[in-house]
Coordinates of C-alpha atoms (C1' of nucleotides) in Angstrom, one line a residue:
Chain A
M1 CA 17.7 14.6 7.3
K2 CA 18.3 11.3 5.7
K3 CA 19.1 12.9 2.4
R4 CA 21.7 15.2 4.1
I5 CA 23.4 12.1 5.6
E6 CA 23.4 10.5 2.2
R7 CA 25.0 13.6 0.6
I8 CA 27.7 13.6 3.3
L9 CA 28.5 10.0 2.7
Q10 CA 28.6 10.4 -1.1
D11 CA 31.0 13.3 -0.8
T12 CA 33.1 11.5 1.8
L13 CA 33.4 8.4 -0.4
Q14 CA 34.3 10.4 -3.5
L15 CA 36.9 12.5 -1.7
S16 CA 38.4 9.4 -0.1
I17 CA 38.9 7.8 -3.4
R18 CA 40.1 10.9 -5.1
E19 CA 42.7 11.6 -2.4
G20 CA 43.8 7.9 -2.4
Y21 CA 42.6 6.9 1.0
L22 CA 40.4 4.3 -0.6
N23 CA 40.7 2.3 -3.8
E24 CA 38.6 3.0 -6.8
T25 CA 35.3 1.2 -6.3
P26 CA 32.1 0.9 -8.4
D27 CA 29.2 3.1 -7.2
P28 CA 28.1 1.3 -4.1
N29 CA 24.4 0.7 -3.4
F30 CA 24.5 1.4 0.3
A31 CA 21.7 2.0 2.8
I32 CA 20.9 4.5 5.4
Q33 CA 18.6 3.3 8.1
I34 CA 17.2 4.5 11.4
P35 CA 18.5 2.0 14.0
A36 CA 15.9 0.2 16.1
D37 CA 18.1 0.7 19.1
P38 CA 18.7 4.4 19.9
R39 CA 22.1 3.6 21.3
H40 CA 23.1 3.0 17.7
G41 CA 22.6 6.6 16.8
N42 CA 20.0 8.5 14.8
F43 CA 21.1 7.1 11.5
A44 CA 23.4 4.3 10.5
T45 CA 24.9 3.1 7.3
N46 CA 26.3 -0.2 6.0
L47 CA 28.5 1.6 3.5
A48 CA 31.8 0.3 4.9
M49 CA 30.5 -3.3 4.8
I50 CA 29.2 -3.0 1.3
I51 CA 32.5 -1.9 -0.2
A52 CA 34.8 -4.0 2.1
G53 CA 35.0 -6.8 -0.5
A54 CA 36.0 -4.5 -3.3
Q55 CA 38.5 -2.6 -1.0
K56 CA 40.1 -5.8 0.2
N57 CA 40.1 -4.5 3.7
S58 CA 38.0 -5.0 6.8
P59 CA 34.8 -3.0 7.2
K60 CA 36.0 -1.5 10.5
K61 CA 39.2 -0.1 8.9
I62 CA 37.2 1.4 6.0
A63 CA 34.7 2.9 8.5
E64 CA 37.6 4.5 10.3
V65 CA 38.9 6.0 7.1
L66 CA 35.5 7.3 6.1
I67 CA 34.9 8.9 9.5
E68 CA 38.3 10.5 9.5
H69 CA 37.5 12.3 6.2
L70 CA 33.9 12.9 6.9
Q71 CA 32.6 15.8 4.7
D72 CA 30.2 17.3 7.2
R73 CA 30.4 20.9 6.2
D74 CA 27.2 22.0 8.1
N75 CA 28.3 20.4 11.3
L76 CA 25.2 18.2 11.2
I77 CA 26.8 15.3 13.0
S78 CA 27.7 15.5 16.7
K79 CA 29.2 12.1 17.1
T80 CA 30.1 9.0 15.1
E81 CA 30.7 5.5 16.2
I82 CA 31.6 2.2 14.6
G83 CA 29.3 -0.6 15.7
G84 CA 28.7 -4.3 15.2
P85 CA 30.4 -5.8 12.1
G86 CA 31.1 -2.3 10.6
F87 CA 28.1 0.0 10.8
I88 CA 28.8 3.7 11.0
N89 CA 26.4 5.2 13.5
F90 CA 25.7 8.9 13.3
F91 CA 24.4 11.1 16.1
I92 CA 22.8 14.4 14.9
E93 CA 23.5 17.7 16.6
K94 CA 20.6 18.6 18.7
E95 CA 20.5 22.1 17.4
K96 CA 19.9 20.7 13.9
W97 CA 16.8 18.9 15.0
Y98 CA 15.4 22.2 16.3
E99 CA 16.2 24.0 13.0
F100 CA 14.4 21.2 11.3
L101 CA 11.3 21.6 13.5
G102 CA 11.2 25.2 12.4
T103 CA 11.1 24.3 8.7
V104 CA 8.3 21.9 9.3
I105 CA 6.1 24.5 10.8
A106 CA 7.1 27.1 8.2
L107 CA 6.3 24.6 5.4
G108 CA 2.9 23.6 6.8
D109 CA 0.8 21.7 4.3
K110 CA 3.7 21.7 1.9
Y111 CA 5.9 19.7 4.4
G112 CA 6.8 16.4 2.7
E113 CA 6.5 17.7 -0.9
S114 CA 9.4 17.1 -3.2
N115 CA 10.4 17.4 -6.8
L116 CA 11.3 13.7 -7.2
G117 CA 9.0 13.3 -10.2
K118 CA 10.2 16.4 -12.1
N119 CA 6.7 16.8 -13.5
E120 CA 6.8 13.5 -15.3
K121 CA 3.4 12.5 -16.8
I122 CA 2.1 9.3 -15.2
M123 CA -1.3 7.7 -15.8
V124 CA -2.9 5.6 -13.1
E125 CA -5.7 3.6 -14.6
F126 CA -7.9 1.9 -12.0
V127 CA -11.4 0.6 -11.1
S128 CA -12.4 0.4 -14.8
A129 CA -15.4 -1.6 -13.7
N130 CA -17.7 -2.9 -16.4
P131 CA -20.9 -0.8 -16.6
T132 CA -23.0 -3.8 -16.0
G133 CA -23.5 -3.5 -12.2
P134 CA -22.6 -1.4 -9.2
I135 CA -19.0 -1.4 -8.0
H136 CA -18.1 -3.8 -5.2
L137 CA -15.5 -4.2 -2.6
G138 CA -12.6 -5.2 -4.9
H139 CA -13.2 -2.1 -7.0
G140 CA -13.2 -0.1 -3.8
R141 CA -9.8 -1.4 -2.8
G142 CA -8.4 -0.6 -6.2
A143 CA -10.0 2.8 -6.0
A144 CA -8.4 3.6 -2.7
L145 CA -5.1 2.4 -3.9
G146 CA -5.1 4.2 -7.2
D147 CA -6.3 7.4 -5.8
S148 CA -3.8 7.4 -2.9
L149 CA -1.0 6.6 -5.3
C150 CA -1.9 9.6 -7.4
R151 CA -2.0 11.8 -4.3
V152 CA 1.4 10.6 -3.3
L153 CA 2.9 10.9 -6.8
N154 CA 1.6 14.4 -7.3
F155 CA 2.9 15.3 -3.8
C156 CA 6.3 14.1 -5.0
G157 CA 6.3 16.3 -8.1
Y158 CA 4.9 13.9 -10.7
D159 CA 2.0 14.9 -13.0
A160 CA -0.2 11.9 -12.2
R161 CA -3.6 11.5 -13.7
R162 CA -6.5 9.2 -12.8
E163 CA -8.3 7.3 -15.6
F164 CA -11.3 5.1 -15.7
Y165 CA -11.6 2.8 -18.8
I166 CA -15.2 2.1 -19.6
N167 CA -15.8 -1.3 -21.2
D168 CA -18.9 -0.2 -23.1
G169 CA -18.3 -2.0 -26.3
G170 CA -18.1 -5.7 -25.5
R171 CA -20.5 -8.5 -25.2
Q172 CA -21.1 -8.0 -21.5
V173 CA -23.2 -4.9 -22.2
K174 CA -25.3 -6.9 -24.6
I175 CA -25.9 -9.5 -21.9
L176 CA -26.9 -6.7 -19.6
G177 CA -29.6 -5.7 -22.0
E178 CA -30.8 -9.3 -22.3
S179 CA -30.8 -9.7 -18.6
V180 CA -32.9 -6.6 -18.0
Y181 CA -35.3 -7.6 -20.9
S182 CA -35.8 -11.0 -19.3
R183 CA -36.5 -9.5 -15.9
W184 CA -39.0 -7.2 -17.5
K185 CA -40.8 -10.1 -19.2
Q186 CA -40.8 -12.0 -15.9
L187 CA -43.0 -9.3 -14.4
D188 CA -45.9 -10.8 -16.3
D189 CA -44.6 -14.3 -16.9
P190 CA -42.4 -15.6 -14.1
A191 CA -41.5 -18.6 -16.3
Y192 CA -39.9 -16.5 -18.9
P193 CA -36.3 -17.8 -19.4
F194 CA -33.3 -15.9 -18.0
P195 CA -30.0 -16.0 -19.9
D196 CA -27.5 -18.5 -18.6
N197 CA -24.7 -16.0 -18.2
G198 CA -27.1 -13.1 -17.3
Y199 CA -26.5 -10.7 -14.4
Q200 CA -28.2 -11.9 -11.3
G201 CA -28.3 -9.0 -9.0
D202 CA -31.5 -7.4 -7.8
Y203 CA -30.4 -4.1 -9.4
V204 CA -31.3 -5.8 -12.7
K205 CA -34.9 -6.2 -11.6
D206 CA -35.0 -2.6 -10.4
L207 CA -33.7 -1.4 -13.8
A208 CA -36.3 -3.5 -15.6
I209 CA -39.1 -1.8 -13.7
E210 CA -37.7 1.6 -13.9
V211 CA -36.8 1.6 -17.6
S212 CA -39.9 -0.1 -18.7
N213 CA -42.0 2.6 -17.0
K214 CA -40.3 5.3 -19.0
T215 CA -39.8 3.5 -22.3
N216 CA -42.3 1.6 -24.4
L217 CA -40.8 -1.8 -24.9
E218 CA -44.0 -3.6 -25.9
D219 CA -43.9 -2.7 -29.6
L220 CA -40.2 -3.5 -30.1
D221 CA -38.8 -6.8 -31.4
Y222 CA -36.3 -8.7 -29.2
N223 CA -33.1 -7.3 -30.8
T224 CA -34.2 -3.7 -30.8
A225 CA -35.5 -3.9 -27.3
T226 CA -32.4 -5.5 -25.9
N227 CA -30.1 -3.1 -27.7
L228 CA -32.1 -0.2 -26.4
L229 CA -32.0 -1.6 -22.9
S230 CA -28.2 -2.1 -23.2
D231 CA -27.7 1.5 -24.1
I232 CA -30.0 2.9 -21.5
C233 CA -28.9 0.7 -18.7
K234 CA -25.2 1.0 -19.1
E235 CA -25.4 4.7 -19.0
Q236 CA -27.6 4.6 -15.9
I237 CA -25.3 2.1 -14.2
L238 CA -22.3 4.3 -15.1
E239 CA -23.9 7.3 -13.5
G240 CA -24.3 5.2 -10.4
I241 CA -20.7 4.2 -10.5
K242 CA -19.6 7.8 -10.8
E243 CA -21.7 8.8 -7.9
D244 CA -20.3 6.0 -5.7
L245 CA -16.8 7.0 -6.6
I246 CA -17.4 10.7 -5.8
N247 CA -18.9 9.7 -2.5
F248 CA -15.7 7.7 -2.0
R249 CA -13.8 11.0 -2.6
I250 CA -12.4 9.9 -6.0
N251 CA -12.3 12.3 -8.9
F252 CA -11.1 10.8 -12.2
D253 CA -9.4 13.1 -14.7
F254 CA -10.5 11.0 -17.6
W255 CA -13.3 8.6 -18.5
Y256 CA -12.2 6.7 -21.5
K257 CA -14.8 4.8 -23.5
E258 CA -13.8 1.6 -25.3
S259 CA -16.3 2.5 -28.0
K260 CA -14.2 5.5 -28.8
L261 CA -11.4 3.2 -29.9
Y262 CA -13.7 1.9 -32.7
S263 CA -15.1 5.3 -33.7
S264 CA -11.8 7.1 -33.8
G265 CA -10.2 4.4 -35.9
K266 CA -7.5 3.7 -33.3
I267 CA -7.9 0.0 -33.5
D268 CA -7.3 0.0 -37.3
T269 CA -4.2 2.1 -36.8
T270 CA -2.9 -0.1 -34.1
I271 CA -3.3 -3.2 -36.2
K272 CA -1.6 -1.5 -39.2
V273 CA 1.4 -0.7 -37.0
L274 CA 1.7 -4.2 -35.8
E275 CA 1.2 -5.5 -39.4
Q276 CA 4.1 -3.2 -40.6
R277 CA 6.3 -4.5 -37.9
G278 CA 5.7 -8.0 -39.2
L279 CA 4.2 -9.2 -35.9
L280 CA 0.9 -10.5 -37.2
Y281 CA 0.0 -13.7 -39.0
E282 CA -3.1 -15.7 -39.9
K283 CA -3.7 -19.2 -38.6
D284 CA -7.0 -21.2 -38.5
G285 CA -8.8 -18.3 -39.9
A286 CA -7.8 -16.0 -37.1
L287 CA -5.3 -13.2 -36.8
W288 CA -2.5 -13.7 -34.3
L289 CA 0.0 -11.4 -32.6
K290 CA 3.5 -12.8 -31.9
T291 CA 3.5 -11.9 -28.2
S292 CA 5.7 -14.9 -27.6
L293 CA 8.6 -12.9 -29.0
F294 CA 8.2 -10.5 -26.1
G295 CA 8.0 -12.7 -23.1
D296 CA 4.5 -14.2 -23.3
D297 CA 4.0 -18.0 -23.2
K298 CA 2.3 -18.1 -26.5
D299 CA 0.9 -16.0 -29.3
R300 CA -2.5 -14.5 -28.9
V301 CA -5.5 -14.0 -31.2
I302 CA -6.6 -10.4 -31.8
K303 CA -9.2 -11.2 -34.5
K304 CA -11.4 -14.2 -34.3
N305 CA -12.2 -16.4 -37.3
D306 CA -15.7 -14.9 -37.2
G307 CA -14.2 -11.5 -37.9
E308 CA -14.8 -10.1 -34.5
L309 CA -12.0 -8.4 -32.6
T310 CA -11.0 -9.9 -29.2
Y311 CA -11.0 -8.0 -26.0
F312 CA -7.2 -8.2 -26.2
A313 CA -7.2 -6.2 -29.4
T314 CA -9.0 -3.3 -28.0
D315 CA -6.7 -3.4 -24.9
I316 CA -3.6 -3.2 -27.1
S317 CA -5.1 -0.3 -29.0
Y318 CA -6.1 1.4 -25.7
H319 CA -2.6 1.1 -24.3
F320 CA -1.0 2.4 -27.6
D321 CA -3.3 5.4 -27.2
K322 CA -2.1 6.0 -23.6
W323 CA 1.4 6.0 -25.0
E324 CA 0.5 8.5 -27.8
R325 CA -1.1 10.8 -25.3
G326 CA 2.4 11.3 -23.9
F327 CA 2.4 9.4 -20.6
K328 CA 5.9 8.5 -19.7
R329 CA 4.7 5.8 -17.4
V330 CA 1.5 3.9 -16.9
I331 CA 0.3 2.1 -13.8
N332 CA -2.7 -0.3 -14.1
I333 CA -4.5 -1.6 -11.0
W334 CA -6.1 -4.9 -11.7
G335 CA -7.8 -7.6 -9.6
A336 CA -5.4 -10.5 -8.9
D337 CA -7.6 -12.8 -11.0
H338 CA -6.3 -11.0 -14.1
H339 CA -2.7 -11.8 -13.4
G340 CA -2.6 -14.3 -16.3
Y341 CA -3.2 -11.2 -18.5
V342 CA -0.2 -9.2 -17.3
D343 CA 2.5 -10.9 -19.4
R344 CA 0.6 -10.7 -22.6
M345 CA -0.3 -7.0 -22.1
K346 CA 3.4 -6.2 -21.4
A347 CA 4.4 -8.2 -24.4
A348 CA 1.9 -6.3 -26.5
T349 CA 3.2 -2.9 -25.4
K350 CA 6.7 -4.0 -26.4
A351 CA 5.4 -5.2 -29.7
E352 CA 4.1 -1.7 -30.2
G353 CA 7.6 -0.4 -29.7
I354 CA 6.9 1.0 -26.3
P355 CA 9.9 0.8 -23.9
E356 CA 10.2 -1.9 -21.3
N357 CA 9.0 -0.9 -17.8
W358 CA 6.7 1.7 -19.3
L359 CA 3.8 -0.3 -17.9
D360 CA 3.4 -1.3 -14.3
V361 CA 0.6 -3.6 -13.2
L362 CA -0.4 -3.7 -9.6
L363 CA -2.6 -6.7 -8.7
I364 CA -4.8 -6.4 -5.7
Q365 CA -5.9 -9.4 -3.8
L366 CA -9.3 -10.3 -2.5
V367 CA -11.3 -8.5 0.1
R368 CA -13.2 -10.8 2.5
L369 CA -15.9 -9.3 4.7
W370 CA -16.4 -10.4 8.3
E371 CA -19.4 -9.5 10.4
G372 CA -20.3 -10.9 13.8
G373 CA -17.3 -13.2 13.7
Q374 CA -18.5 -14.8 10.4
E375 CA -17.4 -14.4 6.8
V376 CA -19.9 -12.7 4.6
K377 CA -19.9 -15.0 1.7
M378 CA -20.1 -13.4 -1.7
S379 CA -20.6 -14.7 -5.2
K380 CA -20.6 -12.3 -8.1
R381 CA -22.0 -14.9 -10.4
A382 CA -25.0 -15.4 -8.2
G383 CA -25.4 -11.7 -7.8
R384 CA -24.7 -11.9 -4.1
Y385 CA -22.2 -9.4 -3.1
V386 CA -21.7 -6.3 -1.0
T387 CA -21.4 -3.1 -2.9
L388 CA -18.9 -0.3 -2.1
S389 CA -21.7 2.1 -1.4
E390 CA -23.3 -0.2 1.1
L391 CA -20.0 -0.6 3.0
V392 CA -19.3 3.1 2.9
N393 CA -22.8 3.9 4.2
D394 CA -22.3 1.4 6.9
V395 CA -18.8 2.3 8.3
G396 CA -17.9 5.6 6.7
V397 CA -15.4 6.7 4.0
D398 CA -12.5 7.3 6.3
A399 CA -12.5 3.9 7.9
V400 CA -13.0 2.1 4.6
R401 CA -10.2 3.9 2.9
F402 CA -7.8 3.6 5.8
I403 CA -8.4 -0.1 6.2
F404 CA -8.1 -0.8 2.4
L405 CA -4.9 1.1 2.4
S406 CA -3.4 -0.5 5.4
K407 CA -2.3 -3.7 3.6
D408 CA 0.1 -4.4 0.9
N409 CA -1.8 -4.9 -2.4
N410 CA -0.5 -8.4 -2.6
S411 CA -2.1 -9.4 0.7
P412 CA -5.7 -10.4 0.9
I413 CA -7.7 -8.2 3.3
D414 CA -10.0 -9.5 6.0
F415 CA -12.3 -6.6 6.5
D416 CA -14.0 -6.7 9.9
I417 CA -17.1 -4.6 9.7
D418 CA -17.6 -4.6 13.5
L419 CA -14.1 -3.3 14.1
A420 CA -14.3 -0.7 11.3
K421 CA -17.5 0.7 12.8
K422 CA -16.0 1.1 16.3
K423 CA -15.1 4.6 17.2
D424 CA -12.5 3.9 19.6
S425 CA -8.9 2.8 20.1
E426 CA -9.4 -0.6 18.4
N427 CA -9.9 1.2 15.2
P428 CA -6.6 2.5 13.8
V429 CA -8.3 5.2 11.8
Y430 CA -9.7 6.8 14.9
Y431 CA -6.5 6.4 16.8
V432 CA -4.7 8.6 14.2
Q433 CA -7.6 11.0 13.8
Y434 CA -7.9 11.4 17.5
A435 CA -4.3 12.5 17.8
H436 CA -5.1 15.3 15.3
A437 CA -8.4 16.3 17.1
R438 CA -6.6 16.2 20.4
I439 CA -3.9 18.6 19.2
C440 CA -6.6 20.9 17.9
S441 CA -8.3 20.7 21.2
V442 CA -5.0 21.7 23.0
F443 CA -4.7 24.7 20.8
R444 CA -8.3 25.7 21.6
K445 CA -7.4 25.4 25.3
A446 CA -4.3 27.4 24.8
A447 CA -6.2 30.1 23.0
E448 CA -8.5 30.4 26.0
Q449 CA -5.5 31.3 28.1
G450 CA -4.3 33.8 25.5
L451 CA -1.6 31.5 24.2
K452 CA -0.8 31.1 20.5
L453 CA 2.2 30.3 18.4
P454 CA 4.5 33.3 17.9
E455 CA 5.8 34.3 14.5
D456 CA 9.2 32.9 15.3
P457 CA 8.8 30.0 17.8
G458 CA 12.3 28.8 17.1
Q459 CA 13.7 30.7 20.0
Y460 CA 12.0 28.3 22.4
F461 CA 12.8 25.0 20.8
S462 CA 15.9 24.3 22.9
L463 CA 13.5 23.8 25.8
L464 CA 12.4 20.6 24.1
D465 CA 14.9 18.4 25.9
T466 CA 13.1 15.3 27.0
E467 CA 13.6 12.0 25.2
E468 CA 9.9 12.0 24.2
E469 CA 10.2 15.3 22.6
L470 CA 13.4 14.6 20.7
S471 CA 12.1 11.3 19.4
L472 CA 8.9 13.0 18.2
I473 CA 11.0 15.4 16.2
R474 CA 12.9 12.6 14.7
K475 CA 9.7 10.8 13.8
I476 CA 8.4 13.9 12.1
A477 CA 11.7 14.1 10.2
E478 CA 11.1 10.7 8.7
F479 CA 8.1 11.8 6.8
P480 CA 9.6 13.3 3.6
S481 CA 11.9 10.4 2.8
L482 CA 9.1 7.9 3.6
V483 CA 6.8 9.6 1.1
E484 CA 9.4 9.4 -1.6
E485 CA 10.0 5.8 -0.9
I486 CA 6.3 5.2 -1.2
A487 CA 6.2 7.0 -4.5
V488 CA 9.0 4.7 -5.8
D489 CA 7.7 1.5 -4.3
L490 CA 4.0 2.3 -5.1
A491 CA 3.2 1.2 -1.5
P492 CA 1.0 3.7 0.3
H493 CA 0.2 1.1 3.0
R494 CA 3.4 2.1 4.7
L495 CA 1.9 5.5 5.4
T496 CA -0.8 4.0 7.6
Y497 CA 1.7 2.3 9.8
Y498 CA 3.9 5.4 10.0
L499 CA 0.9 7.6 11.0
A500 CA -0.2 5.1 13.7
E501 CA 3.3 5.2 15.1
L502 CA 3.5 9.0 15.0
A503 CA 0.0 9.2 16.7
G504 CA 1.1 6.7 19.3
N505 CA 4.3 8.7 20.1
F506 CA 2.2 11.8 20.5
H507 CA -0.4 10.1 22.7
R508 CA 2.3 8.8 25.0
Y509 CA 3.9 12.2 25.1
Y510 CA 0.6 13.9 25.9
N511 CA 0.0 11.5 28.8
K512 CA 3.4 12.1 30.2
H513 CA 4.0 15.8 29.7
R514 CA 1.5 18.7 30.0
I515 CA 1.6 21.0 27.0
V516 CA -0.1 24.1 28.3
I517 CA 1.5 25.0 31.6
E518 CA 2.5 28.1 33.6
D519 CA 5.9 28.3 32.0
I520 CA 5.0 30.3 28.9
H521 CA 8.2 29.6 27.0
L522 CA 8.0 25.9 27.5
S523 CA 4.4 26.0 26.5
M524 CA 5.3 27.7 23.3
A525 CA 7.9 25.1 22.6
R526 CA 5.5 22.3 23.2
L527 CA 2.8 23.9 21.2
S528 CA 5.2 24.2 18.3
L529 CA 6.0 20.5 18.5
S530 CA 2.4 19.7 18.7
M531 CA 1.8 21.8 15.6
A532 CA 4.4 19.9 13.7
V533 CA 2.8 16.6 14.6
K534 CA -0.6 18.0 13.5
I535 CA 0.9 19.1 10.2
V536 CA 2.3 15.6 9.5
I537 CA -0.8 13.8 10.4
K538 CA -2.9 16.1 8.3
N539 CA -0.6 15.8 5.3
G540 CA -0.3 12.1 5.7
L541 CA -4.0 11.4 6.0
G542 CA -4.5 13.7 3.1
L543 CA -2.3 11.4 1.0
L544 CA -4.6 8.6 1.9
G545 CA -7.7 10.6 1.2
V546 CA -8.8 10.4 4.8
N547 CA -10.0 13.4 6.8
A548 CA -8.2 15.0 9.7
P549 CA -11.0 16.3 11.9
E550 CA -10.6 19.1 14.4
E551 CA -13.2 17.6 16.6
M552 CA -14.6 14.2 16.9
Chain B
rG1 C1' 0.4 -30.5 -15.4
rC2 C1' 2.3 -25.2 -16.0
rG3 C1' 2.4 -20.1 -14.1
rC4 C1' 1.5 -15.9 -10.4
rC5 C1' 0.6 -14.5 -5.2
rC6 C1' 0.7 -15.8 -0.1
rA7 C1' 2.6 -18.5 4.7
rU8 C1' 5.8 -14.0 10.8
rA9 C1' 2.6 -13.9 18.4
rG10 C1' -4.2 -16.9 19.8
rC11 C1' -6.4 -13.4 15.7
rU12 C1' -5.4 -9.3 11.8
rC13 C1' -0.9 -7.7 9.8
rA14 C1' 4.0 -4.6 9.4
rG15 C1' 9.1 -5.6 8.8
rU16 C1' 12.1 0.2 4.4
rU17 C1' 17.3 -2.1 -2.5
rG18 C1' 19.9 -8.5 3.0
rG19 C1' 21.7 -5.5 8.8
rA20 C1' 22.7 -5.0 15.1
rU21 C1' 18.2 -8.3 20.4
rA22 C1' 11.9 -10.0 14.7
rG23 C1' 7.7 -5.3 15.7
rA24 C1' 2.5 -3.1 16.1
rG25 C1' -2.6 -3.5 16.7
rU26 C1' -6.2 -6.7 18.7
rG27 C1' -7.5 -10.5 22.2
rA28 C1' -6.0 -12.2 27.8
rC29 C1' -4.4 -10.5 32.7
rG30 C1' -3.1 -6.2 36.1
rG31 C1' -2.9 -0.8 36.7
rA32 C1' -3.6 5.2 35.7
rC33 C1' -8.4 10.7 35.4
rU34 C1' -9.1 17.1 41.7
rA35 C1' -5.0 19.8 35.5
rC36 C1' -4.6 20.5 28.1
rG37 C1' -10.3 15.2 25.3
rA38 C1' -9.5 8.1 29.4
rA39 C1' -11.8 7.9 21.6
rU40 C1' -5.7 8.0 25.8
rC41 C1' -1.7 5.9 28.6
rC42 C1' 1.5 2.3 31.6
rG43 C1' 2.8 -2.9 32.9
rU44 C1' 2.7 -8.5 32.2
rA45 C1' 2.1 -12.6 28.9
rG46 C1' 2.7 -14.4 23.9
rG47 C1' 7.6 -16.7 18.3
rU48 C1' 11.0 -23.4 15.4
rC49 C1' 9.4 -16.1 10.8
rG50 C1' 5.4 -23.2 7.0
rC51 C1' 9.6 -27.4 6.4
rA52 C1' 14.7 -28.7 4.6
rG53 C1' 19.0 -27.3 2.3
rG54 C1' 22.2 -23.3 0.0
rU55 C1' 24.6 -18.3 -0.9
rU56 C1' 27.9 -14.7 3.2
rC57 C1' 30.7 -11.1 7.8
rG58 C1' 25.2 -11.3 8.4
rA59 C1' 18.8 -14.3 5.9
rA60 C1' 11.9 -13.3 7.8
rU61 C1' 14.1 -10.9 3.3
rC62 C1' 18.0 -13.8 -2.0
rC63 C1' 18.4 -19.1 -4.6
rU64 C1' 16.7 -24.5 -4.9
rG65 C1' 13.4 -28.4 -3.4
rC66 C1' 9.1 -29.7 -0.6
rU67 C1' 4.2 -28.8 2.3
rG68 C1' -0.3 -26.0 2.8
rG69 C1' -3.8 -22.1 0.9
rG70 C1' -5.7 -18.4 -2.9
rC71 C1' -5.9 -17.3 -8.1
rG72 C1' -5.0 -18.0 -13.3
rC73 C1' -4.0 -21.0 -17.7
rG74 C1' -10.3 -19.4 -24.0
rC75 C1' -10.7 -17.6 -31.2
rC76 C1' -14.7 -15.1 -23.1
rA77 C1' -15.0 -10.1 -21.5

RNA sequence: GCGCCCAUAGCUCAGUUGGAUAGAGUGACGGACUACGAAUCCGUAGGUCGCAGGUUCGAAUCCUGCUGGGCGCGCCA
């Protein structure tokens, strides 16, 4: 609907200029909004006010001109008004809303899809947790966001893929091996020293017991033993991570190992490319990249004076590889504590000759847990933190995903476990799911009375004449443009609020008007409307990765 | 010291490239089941949009300066 209004306005503006009713004006960036106050119409635009300056005329005069030459070929608009300082308000022909309702039902689970992305290849890289311990809440938040973004992007016609980058080559894996070794030694000798920067969690002790039972460590020297433990444990932890993610309904398309960058020679190639571009230099025995030429505060080391590559070097190479794999855009989801890294990473991609804006980095803020009115204090360094699987086992996938996705990524989340566990109205997840289950229940009831949706329900829609019914249809009509906006803004949290509103509208409607009644025709009409609501809730929850249950 | 993010109802948060009278949930109080699921609905109360300037027809939104909080500033990963 919104798009049709936009089209009409574009045509009207062009025609007005072409025919000389208005002066030539640069392409205006006008908005179409749904007014908060229904008296201001179904849609409103600020177009007249936006171009008033360039037209050297009052917004109201311009609005009059535009209305007079309105290019409404389909007779979509029943009435226009000029309001406030120069808004043009549009009222849509009721019949057009009924037609729209018919298309929603016909489209079913395709309602809301679009071809916005034109099959463009996008990579979303997220979670990418080190294989040194189980994934925690922050990873879970990133996982929910990345996965939902991919769902939305694919729904909008992009070719979006999920990728997990495995840091299996760095020092942290070595430290994991040393930590496990130490815990194994401590089984006999509690005084055996533990590495200063070792991993503290209890899972390290569990690994020590488990692996030492299967592997003979006694005869190995320290280096051999710790290396062996590193290899075994990182694989085992990675399996656990994969399992946690699958339980969280996330299926990655690609698992990309850092070690592959070394073995495939990608890193050497990348360094050569940068060398050829004249962007490298040596100083203090180290190799530096001139990132400061591309917006970074200062240049960065990619090879240390001991000959080892930095983490940054592998990351540059990794991103060059993403580019070579043909992705037209890349979205990285990082914890906010990595924000200092964003500028240098973007600078590095530019240094590699990759276009500006190719890389988007979404930073996610902290998740704080609350239980029994108190914050659950966590400290990763001390190994005291709640894992994603613990939380999911406690409150369920649907609630965790919905709550994680209900906030903008830039806002910290206070996650109230008690509230998330509640299966009633206080919990927004259940509020939305209940609307869906309730509609399914109504259809079961209708079926008992021999009622079901006819092939062509459109003939009854004109019976939907109450304000509640018309506003429900309008709400349903917002869905496609909202989904597109979410794909552009990378902001799936808006969907949670929309779904709660839609569910609320339906619950109110349900309480006020009976759906299955003696009047068969009116029942058909109301069942159709209910079906459309059900479709949007199901499609919307699907984009969040949340189930739409038929019974609860 | 420099940089990024945040500040909206008692609490948790929305607020769509600046739009018309700033919203929702929750908490508090009071109501609604002899009919489709009361896991719901209706009503009341609640605001100096952190503070001070600026930009304009119009600012919670943009700019500047403050205050308060989170995070980051390594030849660590």
